[in-house]
């Protein structure tokens, strides 16, 4: 099995955490944007190869890895909805990050202002979740931690007024699979 990705991507990190949690043997192949543009129709990382299986989105990859290990994945509608909310905030934050890096003034358009507002309202809602302070963590919580860590690393969000999120993030920074997949400094 081969996982293609970068060490900074929060989507890839979630897959790497699950590989560690499930003790699944997998080669990690560091992949830049030029390579993913050629190798994957989505032109993004992560993507995964396992014999005849070729998966091009972290959500499918996570389902594949959890099921291979006999574990459940986003089993309830409620959990799936929470996952979607975290993922929407992550996707939106990543889009604005790439747009700003390409020189777009994010305050100049109704669309980008609405994206920024979506991030703030999602963070406020996520701060209301019942979040654990130690393992075990489910895939909603792992996704949330990968998102918060990356968005803080990229200076895209401020969670000073969200104490629940801060405490959750402090706790998960003791979880070995999370520690071992930290963005290299
Ligand atoms: N929905 C995808 C999102 C993956 C994604 O956005 N990956 C980013 C890296 S963080 C990427 O490869 N972006 C390159 C681009 O958009 O050109 C997933 O969950 O795998």
Coordinates of C-alpha atoms and ligand atoms in Angstrom, one line a residue:
X1 CA 0.0 0.0 0.0
X2 CA 1.3 3.5 -0.9
X3 CA 0.0 6.8 0.5
X4 CA 0.9 9.9 -1.5
X5 CA 0.9 13.2 0.3
X6 CA 2.7 16.1 2.0
X7 CA 3.8 16.5 5.6
X8 CA 1.9 19.7 6.0
X9 CA -1.5 18.7 4.6
X10 CA -4.2 18.2 7.4
X11 CA -6.1 15.8 5.1
X12 CA -3.0 13.7 4.7
X13 CA -2.2 13.9 8.4
X14 CA -5.6 12.4 9.3
X15 CA -4.7 9.4 7.0
X16 CA -1.3 9.1 8.6
X17 CA -2.8 9.1 12.1
X18 CA -5.2 6.3 11.1
X19 CA -2.4 4.3 9.6
X20 CA -0.5 4.5 12.9
X21 CA -3.6 3.8 15.0
X22 CA -4.5 0.7 12.9
X23 CA -0.8 -0.5 12.6
X24 CA -1.3 -0.7 8.9
X25 CA 1.9 -1.2 6.8
X26 CA 2.0 1.6 4.2
X27 CA 4.8 3.4 2.3
X28 CA 4.5 7.2 2.5
X29 CA 5.5 8.9 -0.7
X30 CA 6.1 12.7 -0.4
X31 CA 4.3 14.3 -3.3
X32 CA 4.3 17.9 -4.4
X33 CA 1.5 19.8 -6.4
X34 CA 3.2 19.2 -9.7
X35 CA 3.2 15.4 -9.1
X36 CA -0.4 15.3 -7.8
X37 CA -1.5 17.3 -10.8
X38 CA -0.3 14.5 -13.0
X39 CA -1.0 11.4 -10.9
X40 CA -4.5 12.2 -9.6
X41 CA -7.6 13.5 -11.5
X42 CA -8.4 15.7 -8.4
X43 CA -4.9 17.2 -8.6
X44 CA -4.7 17.0 -4.8
X45 CA -3.2 15.0 -2.0
X46 CA -3.8 12.5 -0.5
X47 CA -4.2 9.7 -2.8
X48 CA -3.7 6.0 -2.1
X49 CA -2.7 2.9 -4.1
X50 CA -3.3 -0.6 -2.9
X51 CA -3.1 -3.1 -5.7
X52 CA -6.1 -2.4 -7.9
X53 CA -7.5 0.1 -5.5
X54 CA -6.9 3.8 -6.3
X55 CA -8.5 6.3 -4.0
X56 CA -8.4 10.1 -4.5
X57 CA -9.9 11.6 -1.4
X58 CA -9.0 11.4 2.3
X59 CA -12.6 10.6 3.2
X60 CA -12.6 7.4 1.1
X61 CA -9.1 6.6 2.2
X62 CA -10.1 6.8 5.9
X63 CA -13.1 4.5 5.3
X64 CA -10.9 2.0 3.5
X65 CA -8.3 2.0 6.3
X66 CA -10.8 1.8 9.1
X67 CA -12.8 -1.0 7.4
X68 CA -9.6 -2.9 6.6
X69 CA -8.8 -2.9 10.3
X70 CA -12.4 -4.0 11.2
X71 CA -13.2 -0.6 12.7
X72 CA -16.3 1.6 12.3
X73 CA -16.1 4.9 10.4
X74 CA -18.6 7.8 10.9
X75 CA -21.2 5.2 11.8
X76 CA -24.1 7.6 12.9
X77 CA -25.8 10.4 10.9
X78 CA -24.9 12.7 13.8
X79 CA -21.2 11.9 13.6
X80 CA -21.2 12.2 9.9
X81 CA -22.8 15.7 10.2
X82 CA -20.2 16.8 12.6
X83 CA -17.5 15.5 10.4
X84 CA -19.0 17.4 7.4
X85 CA -19.0 20.6 9.5
X86 CA -15.3 20.3 10.4
X87 CA -14.5 19.4 6.9
X88 CA -16.4 22.4 5.4
X89 CA -14.5 24.7 7.8
X90 CA -11.2 23.0 6.8
X91 CA -11.9 23.2 3.0
X92 CA -13.0 26.8 3.3
X93 CA -9.9 27.8 5.3
X94 CA -7.6 26.0 2.8
X95 CA -9.3 27.7 -0.1
X96 CA -8.9 31.2 1.4
X97 CA -5.3 30.3 2.2
X98 CA -4.5 29.4 -1.4
X99 CA -6.4 32.4 -2.8
X100 CA -4.6 34.9 -0.5
X101 CA -1.3 33.2 -1.4
X102 CA -2.1 33.9 -5.1
X103 CA -2.7 37.6 -4.3
X104 CA -6.5 37.7 -3.9
X105 CA -7.8 40.4 -1.5
X106 CA -10.2 38.4 0.6
X107 CA -12.1 41.4 1.7
X108 CA -12.9 42.6 -1.8
X109 CA -15.6 40.0 -2.8
X110 CA -18.9 39.0 -1.3
X111 CA -18.1 35.4 -1.9
X112 CA -14.7 35.4 0.0
X113 CA -16.3 37.5 2.9
X114 CA -19.0 34.8 3.2
X115 CA -16.3 32.1 3.3
X116 CA -14.5 34.0 6.1
X117 CA -17.8 34.3 8.0
X118 CA -18.4 30.6 7.6
X119 CA -15.1 29.8 9.2
X120 CA -16.0 32.0 12.3
X121 CA -19.5 30.6 12.7
X122 CA -18.2 27.0 12.3
X123 CA -15.5 27.5 14.9
X124 CA -18.1 28.9 17.4
X125 CA -20.3 25.9 16.7
X126 CA -17.5 23.4 17.0
X127 CA -16.5 25.0 20.3
X128 CA -19.9 23.8 21.6
X129 CA -19.1 20.1 21.0
X130 CA -18.5 17.7 23.8
X131 CA -14.8 17.1 23.2
X132 CA -12.6 14.6 25.0
X133 CA -9.3 15.7 26.7
X134 CA -7.6 12.3 26.1
X135 CA -7.7 9.2 23.8
X136 CA -9.7 7.5 22.4
X137 CA -10.5 10.0 19.7
X138 CA -13.0 9.3 16.9
X139 CA -12.6 10.5 13.3
X140 CA -14.6 13.8 13.9
X141 CA -12.2 14.7 16.7
X142 CA -9.1 13.6 14.7
X143 CA -10.3 15.7 11.8
X144 CA -10.9 18.7 14.0
X145 CA -7.5 18.4 15.6
X146 CA -5.8 18.2 12.2
X147 CA -7.7 21.2 11.1
X148 CA -7.1 23.4 14.1
X149 CA -3.4 22.6 14.3
X150 CA -2.9 23.3 10.6
X151 CA -5.0 26.5 10.6
X152 CA -3.1 27.9 13.6
X153 CA 0.2 26.9 12.0
X154 CA -0.8 28.9 8.9
X155 CA -2.1 31.8 11.0
X156 CA -5.6 31.4 9.5
X157 CA -7.7 31.2 12.7
X158 CA -7.8 32.6 16.2
X159 CA -9.3 30.4 18.9
X160 CA -8.5 32.6 21.9
X161 CA -12.2 33.0 22.7
X162 CA -12.9 29.2 22.2
X163 CA -11.7 27.6 25.4
X164 CA -13.2 24.2 24.7
X165 CA -11.3 24.0 21.4
X166 CA -8.1 25.1 23.1
X167 CA -8.3 22.5 25.9
X168 CA -9.2 19.8 23.3
X169 CA -6.1 20.7 21.2
X170 CA -3.8 20.7 24.3
X171 CA -5.1 17.2 25.2
X172 CA -4.7 15.6 21.8
X173 CA -1.1 16.9 21.6
X174 CA -0.3 14.1 24.1
X175 CA -1.8 11.4 21.7
X176 CA 1.2 9.6 20.1
X177 CA -0.2 9.2 16.6
X178 CA -0.9 13.0 16.6
X179 CA 2.5 13.8 18.0
X180 CA 4.3 11.5 15.5
X181 CA 2.5 13.2 12.5
X182 CA 3.2 16.8 13.5
X183 CA 4.1 19.3 10.8
X184 CA 8.0 19.2 10.7
X185 CA 9.4 22.6 11.8
Ligands
LIG1 N1 -11.4 16.7 -0.3 C1 -9.9 16.4 -0.4 C2 -9.2 17.7 -0.1 C3 -7.7 17.5 -0.3 C4 -6.9 18.8 -0.4 O1 -7.5 19.9 -0.5 N2 -5.6 18.7 -0.5 C5 -4.8 19.9 -0.7 C6 -3.5 19.8 0.3 S1 -3.9 20.3 1.9 C7 -4.2 19.9 -2.1 O2 -3.6 19.0 -2.5 N3 -4.3 21.1 -2.7 C8 -3.8 21.3 -4.0 C9 -4.6 22.2 -4.9 O3 -5.8 22.5 -4.5 O4 -4.1 22.5 -5.9 C10 -9.6 15.3 0.6 O5 -10.2 15.2 1.7 O6 -8.6 14.5 0.3

